PDB file of C-alpha atoms in Angstrom:
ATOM      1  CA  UNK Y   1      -1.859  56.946 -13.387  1.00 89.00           C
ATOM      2  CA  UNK Y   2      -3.958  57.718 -16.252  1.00 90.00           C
ATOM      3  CA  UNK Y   3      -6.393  54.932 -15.452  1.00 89.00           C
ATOM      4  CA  UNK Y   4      -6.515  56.198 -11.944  1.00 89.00           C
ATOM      5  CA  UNK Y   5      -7.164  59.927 -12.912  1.00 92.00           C
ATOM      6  CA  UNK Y   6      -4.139  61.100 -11.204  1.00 91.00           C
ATOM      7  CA  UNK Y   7      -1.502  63.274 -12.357  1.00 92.00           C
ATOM      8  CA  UNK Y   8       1.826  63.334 -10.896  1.00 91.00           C
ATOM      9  CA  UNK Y   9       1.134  66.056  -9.069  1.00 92.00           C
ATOM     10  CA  UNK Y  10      -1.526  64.608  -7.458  1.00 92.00           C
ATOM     11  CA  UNK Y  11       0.469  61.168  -6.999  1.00 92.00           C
ATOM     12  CA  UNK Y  12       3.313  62.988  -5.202  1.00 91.00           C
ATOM     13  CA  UNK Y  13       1.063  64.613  -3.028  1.00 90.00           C
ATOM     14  CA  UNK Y  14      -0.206  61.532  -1.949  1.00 88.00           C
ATOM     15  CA  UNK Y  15       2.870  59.562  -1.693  1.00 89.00           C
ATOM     16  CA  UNK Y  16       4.415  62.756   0.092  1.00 89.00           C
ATOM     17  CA  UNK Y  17       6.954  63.462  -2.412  1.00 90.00           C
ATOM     18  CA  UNK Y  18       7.925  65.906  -5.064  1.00 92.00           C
ATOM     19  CA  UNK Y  19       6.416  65.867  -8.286  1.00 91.00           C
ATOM     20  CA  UNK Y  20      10.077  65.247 -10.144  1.00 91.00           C
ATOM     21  CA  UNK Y  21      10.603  62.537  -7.891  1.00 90.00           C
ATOM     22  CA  UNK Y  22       7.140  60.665  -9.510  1.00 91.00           C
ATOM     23  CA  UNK Y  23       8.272  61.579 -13.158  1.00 91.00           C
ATOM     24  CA  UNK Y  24      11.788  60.061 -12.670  1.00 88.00           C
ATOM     25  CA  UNK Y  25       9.459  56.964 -11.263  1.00 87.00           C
ATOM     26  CA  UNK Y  26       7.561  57.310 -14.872  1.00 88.00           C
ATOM     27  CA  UNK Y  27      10.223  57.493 -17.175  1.00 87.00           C
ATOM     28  CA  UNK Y  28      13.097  55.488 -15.533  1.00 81.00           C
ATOM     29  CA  UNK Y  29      11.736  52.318 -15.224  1.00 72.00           C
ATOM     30  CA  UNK Y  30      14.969  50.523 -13.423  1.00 69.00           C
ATOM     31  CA  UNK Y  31      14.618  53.408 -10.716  1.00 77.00           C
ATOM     32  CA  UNK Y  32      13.179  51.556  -7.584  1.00 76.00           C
ATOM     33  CA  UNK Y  33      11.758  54.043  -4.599  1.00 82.00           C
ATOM     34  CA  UNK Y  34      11.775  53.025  -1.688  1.00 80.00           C
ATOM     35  CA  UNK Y  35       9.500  50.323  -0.064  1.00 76.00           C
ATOM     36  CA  UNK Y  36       7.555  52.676   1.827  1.00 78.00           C
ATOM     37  CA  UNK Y  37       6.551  55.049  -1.260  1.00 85.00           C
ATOM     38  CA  UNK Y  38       5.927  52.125  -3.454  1.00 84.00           C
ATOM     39  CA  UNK Y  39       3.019  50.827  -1.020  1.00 81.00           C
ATOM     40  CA  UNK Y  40       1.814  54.637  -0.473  1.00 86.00           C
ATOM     41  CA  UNK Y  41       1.719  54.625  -4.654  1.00 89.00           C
ATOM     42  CA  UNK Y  42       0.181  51.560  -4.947  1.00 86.00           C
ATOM     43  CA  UNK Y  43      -2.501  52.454  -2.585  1.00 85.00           C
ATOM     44  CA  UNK Y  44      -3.427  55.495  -3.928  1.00 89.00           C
ATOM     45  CA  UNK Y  45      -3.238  54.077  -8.015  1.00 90.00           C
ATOM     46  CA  UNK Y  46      -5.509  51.191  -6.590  1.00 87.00           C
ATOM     47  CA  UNK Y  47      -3.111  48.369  -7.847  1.00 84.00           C
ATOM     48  CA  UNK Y  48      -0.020  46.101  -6.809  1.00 78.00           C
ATOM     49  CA  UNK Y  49       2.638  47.495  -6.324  1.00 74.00           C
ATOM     50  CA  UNK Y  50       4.264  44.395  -8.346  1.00 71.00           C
ATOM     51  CA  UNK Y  51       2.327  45.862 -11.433  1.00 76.00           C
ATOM     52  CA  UNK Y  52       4.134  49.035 -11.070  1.00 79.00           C
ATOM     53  CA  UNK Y  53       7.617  48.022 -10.378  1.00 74.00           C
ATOM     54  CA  UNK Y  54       7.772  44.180 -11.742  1.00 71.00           C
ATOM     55  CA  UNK Y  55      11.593  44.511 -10.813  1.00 64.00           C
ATOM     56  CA  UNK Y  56      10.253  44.121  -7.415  1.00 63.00           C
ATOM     57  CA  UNK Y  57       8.647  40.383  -7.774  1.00 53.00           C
ATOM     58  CA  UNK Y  58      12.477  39.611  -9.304  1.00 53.00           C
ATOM     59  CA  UNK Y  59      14.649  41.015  -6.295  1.00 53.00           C
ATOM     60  CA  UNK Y  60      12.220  39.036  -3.880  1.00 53.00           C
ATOM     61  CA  UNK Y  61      13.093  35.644  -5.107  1.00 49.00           C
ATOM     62  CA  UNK Y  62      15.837  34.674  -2.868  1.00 54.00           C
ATOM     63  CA  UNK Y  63      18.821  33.870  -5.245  1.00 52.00           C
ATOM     64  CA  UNK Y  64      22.555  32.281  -4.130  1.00 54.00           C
ATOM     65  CA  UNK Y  65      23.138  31.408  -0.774  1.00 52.00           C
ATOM     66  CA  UNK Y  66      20.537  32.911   0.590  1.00 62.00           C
ATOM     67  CA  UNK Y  67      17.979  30.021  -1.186  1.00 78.00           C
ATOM     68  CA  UNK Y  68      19.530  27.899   1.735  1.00 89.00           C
ATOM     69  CA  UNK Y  69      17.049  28.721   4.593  1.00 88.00           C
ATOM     70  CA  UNK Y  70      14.526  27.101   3.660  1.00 88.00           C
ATOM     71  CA  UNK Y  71      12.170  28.006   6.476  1.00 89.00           C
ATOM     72  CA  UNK Y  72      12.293  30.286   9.479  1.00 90.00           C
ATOM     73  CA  UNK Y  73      10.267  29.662  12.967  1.00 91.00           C
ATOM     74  CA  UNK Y  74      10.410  32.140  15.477  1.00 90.00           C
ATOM     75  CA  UNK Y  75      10.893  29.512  18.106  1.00 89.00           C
ATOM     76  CA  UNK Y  76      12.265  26.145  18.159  1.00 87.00           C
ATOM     77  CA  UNK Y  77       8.900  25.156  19.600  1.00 86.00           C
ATOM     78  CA  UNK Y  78       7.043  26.226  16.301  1.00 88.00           C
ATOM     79  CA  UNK Y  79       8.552  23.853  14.505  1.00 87.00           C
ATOM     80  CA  UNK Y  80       6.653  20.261  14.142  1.00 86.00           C
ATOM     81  CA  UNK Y  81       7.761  17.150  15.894  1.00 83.00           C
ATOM     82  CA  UNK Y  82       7.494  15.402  12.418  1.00 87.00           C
ATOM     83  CA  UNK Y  83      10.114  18.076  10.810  1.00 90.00           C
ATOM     84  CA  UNK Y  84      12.776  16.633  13.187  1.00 93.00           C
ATOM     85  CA  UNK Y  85      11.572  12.983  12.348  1.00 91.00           C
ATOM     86  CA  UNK Y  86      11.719  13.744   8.602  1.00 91.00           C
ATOM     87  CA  UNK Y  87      14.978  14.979   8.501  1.00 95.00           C
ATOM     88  CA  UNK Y  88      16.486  12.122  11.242  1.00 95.00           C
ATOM     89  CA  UNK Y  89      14.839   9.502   9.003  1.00 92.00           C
ATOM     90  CA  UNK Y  90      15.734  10.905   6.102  1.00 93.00           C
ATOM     91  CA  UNK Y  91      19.861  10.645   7.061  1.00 96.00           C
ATOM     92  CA  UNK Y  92      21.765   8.389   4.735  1.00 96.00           C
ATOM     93  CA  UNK Y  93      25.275   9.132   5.511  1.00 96.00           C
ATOM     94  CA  UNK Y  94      25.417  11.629   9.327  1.00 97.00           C
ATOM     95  CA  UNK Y  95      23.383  13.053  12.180  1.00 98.00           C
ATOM     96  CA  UNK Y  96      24.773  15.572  14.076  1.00 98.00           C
ATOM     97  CA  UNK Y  97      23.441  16.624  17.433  1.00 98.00           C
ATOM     98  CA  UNK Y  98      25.423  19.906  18.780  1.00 97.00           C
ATOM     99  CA  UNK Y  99      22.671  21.397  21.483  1.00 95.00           C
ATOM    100  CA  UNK Y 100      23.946  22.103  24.516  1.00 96.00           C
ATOM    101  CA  UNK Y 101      21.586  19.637  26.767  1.00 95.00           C
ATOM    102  CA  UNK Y 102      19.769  18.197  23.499  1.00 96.00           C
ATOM    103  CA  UNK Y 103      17.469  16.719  26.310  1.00 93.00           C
ATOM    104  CA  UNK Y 104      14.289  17.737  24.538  1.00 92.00           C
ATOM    105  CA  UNK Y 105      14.911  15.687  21.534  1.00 93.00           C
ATOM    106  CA  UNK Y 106      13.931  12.391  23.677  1.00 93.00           C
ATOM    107  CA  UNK Y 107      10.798  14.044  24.763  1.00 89.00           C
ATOM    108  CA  UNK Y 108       9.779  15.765  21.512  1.00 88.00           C
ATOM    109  CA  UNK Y 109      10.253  13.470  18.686  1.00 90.00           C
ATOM    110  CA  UNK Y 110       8.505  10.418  18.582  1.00 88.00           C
ATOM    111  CA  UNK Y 111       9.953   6.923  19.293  1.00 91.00           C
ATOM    112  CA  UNK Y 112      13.603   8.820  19.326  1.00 94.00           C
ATOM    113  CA  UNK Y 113      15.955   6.142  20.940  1.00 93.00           C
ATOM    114  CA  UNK Y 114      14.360   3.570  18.763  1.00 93.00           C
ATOM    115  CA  UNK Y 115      15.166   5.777  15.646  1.00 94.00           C
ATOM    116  CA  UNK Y 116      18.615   6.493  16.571  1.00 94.00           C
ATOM    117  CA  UNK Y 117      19.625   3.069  17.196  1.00 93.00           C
ATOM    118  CA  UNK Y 118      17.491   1.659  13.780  1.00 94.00           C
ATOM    119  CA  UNK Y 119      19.821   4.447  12.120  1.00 95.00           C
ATOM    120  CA  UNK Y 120      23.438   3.806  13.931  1.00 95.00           C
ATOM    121  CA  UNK Y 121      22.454  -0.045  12.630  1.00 93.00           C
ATOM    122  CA  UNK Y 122      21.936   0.567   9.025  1.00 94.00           C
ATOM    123  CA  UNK Y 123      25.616   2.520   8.898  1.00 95.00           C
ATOM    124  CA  UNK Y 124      24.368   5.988   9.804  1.00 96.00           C
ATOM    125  CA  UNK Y 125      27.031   8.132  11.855  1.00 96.00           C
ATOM    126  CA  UNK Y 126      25.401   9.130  14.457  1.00 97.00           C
ATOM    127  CA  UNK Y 127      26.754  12.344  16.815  1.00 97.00           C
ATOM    128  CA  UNK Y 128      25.616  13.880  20.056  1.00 97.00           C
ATOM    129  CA  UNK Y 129      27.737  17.264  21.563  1.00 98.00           C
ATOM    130  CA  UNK Y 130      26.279  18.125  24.670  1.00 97.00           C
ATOM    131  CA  UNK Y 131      27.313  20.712  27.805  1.00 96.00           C
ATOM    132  CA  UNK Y 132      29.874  19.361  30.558  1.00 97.00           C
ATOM    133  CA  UNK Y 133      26.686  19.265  33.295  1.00 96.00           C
ATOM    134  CA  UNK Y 134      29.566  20.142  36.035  1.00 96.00           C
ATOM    135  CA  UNK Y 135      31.013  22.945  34.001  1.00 95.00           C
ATOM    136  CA  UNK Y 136      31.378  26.764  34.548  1.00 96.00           C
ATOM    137  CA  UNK Y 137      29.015  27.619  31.911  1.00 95.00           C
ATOM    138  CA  UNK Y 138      26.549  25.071  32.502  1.00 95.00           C
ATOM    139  CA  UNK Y 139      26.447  26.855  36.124  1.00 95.00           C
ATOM    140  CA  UNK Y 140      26.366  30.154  34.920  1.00 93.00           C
ATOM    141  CA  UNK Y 141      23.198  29.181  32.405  1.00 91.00           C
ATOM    142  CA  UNK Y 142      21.654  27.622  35.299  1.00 91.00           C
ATOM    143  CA  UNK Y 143      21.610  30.767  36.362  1.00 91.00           C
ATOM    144  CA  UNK Y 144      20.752  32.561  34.039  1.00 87.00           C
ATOM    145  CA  UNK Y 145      17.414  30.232  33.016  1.00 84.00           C
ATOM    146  CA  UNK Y 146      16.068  29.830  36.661  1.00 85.00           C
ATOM    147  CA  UNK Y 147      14.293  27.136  36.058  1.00 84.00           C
ATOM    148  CA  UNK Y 148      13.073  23.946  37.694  1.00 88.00           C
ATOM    149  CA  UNK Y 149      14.685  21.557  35.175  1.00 90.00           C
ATOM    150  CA  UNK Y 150      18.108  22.497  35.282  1.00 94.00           C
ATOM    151  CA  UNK Y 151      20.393  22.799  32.564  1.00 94.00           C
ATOM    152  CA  UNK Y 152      22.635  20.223  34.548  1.00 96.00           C
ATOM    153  CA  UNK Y 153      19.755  18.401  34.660  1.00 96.00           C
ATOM    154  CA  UNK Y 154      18.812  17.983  31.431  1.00 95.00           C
ATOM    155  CA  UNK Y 155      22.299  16.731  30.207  1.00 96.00           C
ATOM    156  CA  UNK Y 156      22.106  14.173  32.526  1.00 96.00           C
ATOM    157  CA  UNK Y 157      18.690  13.356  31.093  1.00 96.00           C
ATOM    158  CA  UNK Y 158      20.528  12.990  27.701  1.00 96.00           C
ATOM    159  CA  UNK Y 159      23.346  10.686  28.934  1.00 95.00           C
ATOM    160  CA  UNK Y 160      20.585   8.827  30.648  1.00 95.00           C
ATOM    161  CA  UNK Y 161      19.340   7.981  27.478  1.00 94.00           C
ATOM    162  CA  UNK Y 162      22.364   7.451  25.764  1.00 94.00           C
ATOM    163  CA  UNK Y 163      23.493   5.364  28.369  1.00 92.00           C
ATOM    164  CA  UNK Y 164      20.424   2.598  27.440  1.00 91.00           C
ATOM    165  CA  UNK Y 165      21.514   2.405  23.661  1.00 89.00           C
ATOM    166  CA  UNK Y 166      24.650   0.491  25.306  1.00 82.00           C
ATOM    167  CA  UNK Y 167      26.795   2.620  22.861  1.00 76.00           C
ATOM    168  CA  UNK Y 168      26.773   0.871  19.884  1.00 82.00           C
ATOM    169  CA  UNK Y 169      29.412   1.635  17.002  1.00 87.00           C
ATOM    170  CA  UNK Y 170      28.641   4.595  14.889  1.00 90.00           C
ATOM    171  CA  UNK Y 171      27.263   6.578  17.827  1.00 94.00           C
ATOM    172  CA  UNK Y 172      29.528   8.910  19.569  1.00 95.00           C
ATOM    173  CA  UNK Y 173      29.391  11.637  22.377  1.00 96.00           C
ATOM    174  CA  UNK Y 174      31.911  14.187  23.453  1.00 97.00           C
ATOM    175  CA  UNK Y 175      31.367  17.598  26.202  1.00 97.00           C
ATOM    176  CA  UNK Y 176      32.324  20.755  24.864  1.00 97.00           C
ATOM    177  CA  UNK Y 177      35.516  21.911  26.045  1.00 97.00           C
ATOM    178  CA  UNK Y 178      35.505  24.378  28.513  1.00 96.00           C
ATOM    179  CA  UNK Y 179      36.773  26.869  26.358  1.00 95.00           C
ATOM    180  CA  UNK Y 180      34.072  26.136  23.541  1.00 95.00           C
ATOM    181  CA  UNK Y 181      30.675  25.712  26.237  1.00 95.00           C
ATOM    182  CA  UNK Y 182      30.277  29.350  25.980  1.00 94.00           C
ATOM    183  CA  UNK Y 183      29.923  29.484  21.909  1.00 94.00           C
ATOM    184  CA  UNK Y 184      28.611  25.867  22.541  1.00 95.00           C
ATOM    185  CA  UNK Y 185      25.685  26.674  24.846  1.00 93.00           C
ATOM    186  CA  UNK Y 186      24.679  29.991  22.596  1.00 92.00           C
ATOM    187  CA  UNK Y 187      24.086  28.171  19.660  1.00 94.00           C
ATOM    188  CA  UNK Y 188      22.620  24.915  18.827  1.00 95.00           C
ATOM    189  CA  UNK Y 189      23.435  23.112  15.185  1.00 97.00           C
ATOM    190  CA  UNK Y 190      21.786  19.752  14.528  1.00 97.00           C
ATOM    191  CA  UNK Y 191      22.734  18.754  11.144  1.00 98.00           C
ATOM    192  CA  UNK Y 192      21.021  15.865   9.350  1.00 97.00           C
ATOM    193  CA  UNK Y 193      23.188  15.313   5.904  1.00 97.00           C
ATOM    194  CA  UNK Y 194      22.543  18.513   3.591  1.00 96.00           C
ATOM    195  CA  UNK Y 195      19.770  19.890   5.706  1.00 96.00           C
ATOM    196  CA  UNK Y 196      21.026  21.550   9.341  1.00 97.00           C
ATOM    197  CA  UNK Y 197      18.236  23.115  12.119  1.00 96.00           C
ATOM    198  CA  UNK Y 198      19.910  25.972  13.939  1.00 96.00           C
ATOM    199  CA  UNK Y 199      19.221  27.976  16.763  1.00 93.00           C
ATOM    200  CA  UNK Y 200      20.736  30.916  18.097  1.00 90.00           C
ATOM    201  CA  UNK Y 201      19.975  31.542  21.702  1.00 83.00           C
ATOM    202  CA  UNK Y 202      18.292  34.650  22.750  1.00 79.00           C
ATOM    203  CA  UNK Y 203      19.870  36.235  26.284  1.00 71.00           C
ATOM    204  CA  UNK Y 204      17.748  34.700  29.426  1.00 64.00           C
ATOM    205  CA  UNK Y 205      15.409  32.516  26.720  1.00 62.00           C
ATOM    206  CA  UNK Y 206      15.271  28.535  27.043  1.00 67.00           C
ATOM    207  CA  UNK Y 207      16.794  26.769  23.846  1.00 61.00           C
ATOM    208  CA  UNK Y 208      12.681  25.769  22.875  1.00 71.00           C
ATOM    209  CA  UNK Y 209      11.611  29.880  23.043  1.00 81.00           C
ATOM    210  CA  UNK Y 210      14.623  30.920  20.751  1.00 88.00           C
ATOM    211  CA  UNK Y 211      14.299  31.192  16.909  1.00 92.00           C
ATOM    212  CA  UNK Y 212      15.199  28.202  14.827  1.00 93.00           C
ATOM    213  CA  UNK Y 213      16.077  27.997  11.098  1.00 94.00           C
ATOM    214  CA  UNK Y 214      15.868  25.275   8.509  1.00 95.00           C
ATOM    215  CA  UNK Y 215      18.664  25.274   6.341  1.00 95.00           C
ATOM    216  CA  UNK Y 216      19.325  23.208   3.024  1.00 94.00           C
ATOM    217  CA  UNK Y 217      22.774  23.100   1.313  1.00 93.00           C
ATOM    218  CA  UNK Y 218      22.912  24.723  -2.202  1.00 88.00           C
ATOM    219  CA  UNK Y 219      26.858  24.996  -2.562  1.00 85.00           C
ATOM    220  CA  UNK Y 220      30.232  25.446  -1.063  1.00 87.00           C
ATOM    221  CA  UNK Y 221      30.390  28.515   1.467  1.00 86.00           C
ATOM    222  CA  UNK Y 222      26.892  29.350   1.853  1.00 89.00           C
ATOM    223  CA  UNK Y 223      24.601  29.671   5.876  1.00 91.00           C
ATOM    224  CA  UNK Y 224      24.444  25.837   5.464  1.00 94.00           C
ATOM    225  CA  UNK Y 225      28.925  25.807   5.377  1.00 94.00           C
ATOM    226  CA  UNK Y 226      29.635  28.451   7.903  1.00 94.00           C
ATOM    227  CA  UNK Y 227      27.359  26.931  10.636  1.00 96.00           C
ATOM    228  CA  UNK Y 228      28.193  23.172  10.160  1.00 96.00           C
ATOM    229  CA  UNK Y 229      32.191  24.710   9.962  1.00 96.00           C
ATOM    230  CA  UNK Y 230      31.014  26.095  13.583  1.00 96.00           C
ATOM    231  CA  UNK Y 231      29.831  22.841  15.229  1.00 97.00           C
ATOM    232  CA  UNK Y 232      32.634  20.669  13.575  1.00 97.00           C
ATOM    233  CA  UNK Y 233      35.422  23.133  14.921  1.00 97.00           C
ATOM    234  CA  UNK Y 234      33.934  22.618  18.759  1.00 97.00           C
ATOM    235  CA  UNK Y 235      33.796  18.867  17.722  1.00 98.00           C
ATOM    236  CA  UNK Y 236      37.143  19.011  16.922  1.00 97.00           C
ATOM    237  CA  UNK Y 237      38.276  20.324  20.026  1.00 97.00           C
ATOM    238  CA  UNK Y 238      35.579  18.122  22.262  1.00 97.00           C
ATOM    239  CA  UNK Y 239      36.321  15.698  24.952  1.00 96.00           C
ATOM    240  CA  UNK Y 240      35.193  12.103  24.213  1.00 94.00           C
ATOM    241  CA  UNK Y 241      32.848  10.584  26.976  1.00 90.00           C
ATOM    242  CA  UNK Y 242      33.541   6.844  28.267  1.00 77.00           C
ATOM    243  CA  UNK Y 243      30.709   4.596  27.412  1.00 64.00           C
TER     244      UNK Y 243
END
């Protein structure tokens, strides 16, 4: 303030506050205001607003749990072709497929079959939940989407593919029972060992024009737990498809 030329009078009346309000700010330094008077100050001292309130730069750095999301995208779209072949290729022990059609994973990342079937060989499990294509929900989605490539369609794609890896062991597929497609087809988990993509599906949006987010497990009951709880419990409950 003093290097600025302002008293605290003058600083409130800039920041739109009283002038008790910025001497409370001066001599309690643990007192925080609120985000929108700390840019306002900030602004009108001509600094940082991280060289007022240093407390600030502390309670950004994401701590606990929430260190698990390791990046955000706003849609599933955003995020690069070679994130998904990373984290596939980059599976020791499980891969874990729970989108609903999962059809755009054989058109979006590179040399896909191949990679699957190198991974099933060298003792990978490999897991694909998918949508019963002749289900109620599937219908009602179709719907829903109105779109040329169905949602039918798409699974059907998927089991297409499938079908030419000759189901070899270590891969498995199961539909969604009908009492799980609706939680099924609203959210997509595909879980590659300790790192999980998830997207929740935004009312009439496509699975590729919802957000997605990259999570990495830190410890027991943290984003990474509750969502990879989710897709096992619809696993468990999942009806196995013949080869």
């Amino acid at each position: 303030m003093d290097e600025a030329g302002l008293t605290a009078r003058q600083l409130a009346y800039r920041v739109g506050v009283s002038p008790k309000q910025v001497e409370r700010w001066v001599s309690n330094e643990a007192l925080t205001p609120h985000a929108r008077n700390r840019e306002d100050a900030a602004r009108a001292l001509g600094v940082d607003e991280e060289m007022i309130w240093p407390q600030v730069v502390k309670d950004r750095i994401k701590t606990g749990t929430d260190r698990e999301i390791t990046r955000s995208y706003p849609y599933r779209s955003a995020a690069p072709s070679s994130l998904w072949a990373e984290l596939i290729d980059g599976a020791a022990q499980e891969i874990y497929f729970a989108g609903y059609t999962n059809y755009f994973l054989f058109t979006s990342v590179p040399a896909f079959s191949e990679t699957l079937r190198r991974k099933v060989e060298s003792g990978v499990q490999v897991r694909f939940l998918i949508g019963d294509p002749d289900g109620e929900v599937t219908r009602q989605r179709e719907a829903i989407e109105d779109t040329a490539l169905t949602v039918s369609t798409r699974i059907r794609i998927t089991l297409e593919h499938l079908g030419r890896l000759d189901s070899p062991e270590g891969l498995e597929t199961r539909f969604s029972a009908p009492s799980d497609a609706v939680n099924h087809v609203s959210l997509s988990v595909f879980r590659f060992d300790d790192d999980a993509l998830v997207t929740p599906h935004l009312a009439r949006l496509v699975g590729h024009d919802s957000p997605l987010l990259h999570l990495h497990r830190q410890g027991d009951g943290g984003m990474f737990d509750r969502f990879r709880d989710h897709a096992e419990e619809l696993w468990s409950r999942a009806v196995p498809i013949a080869p």
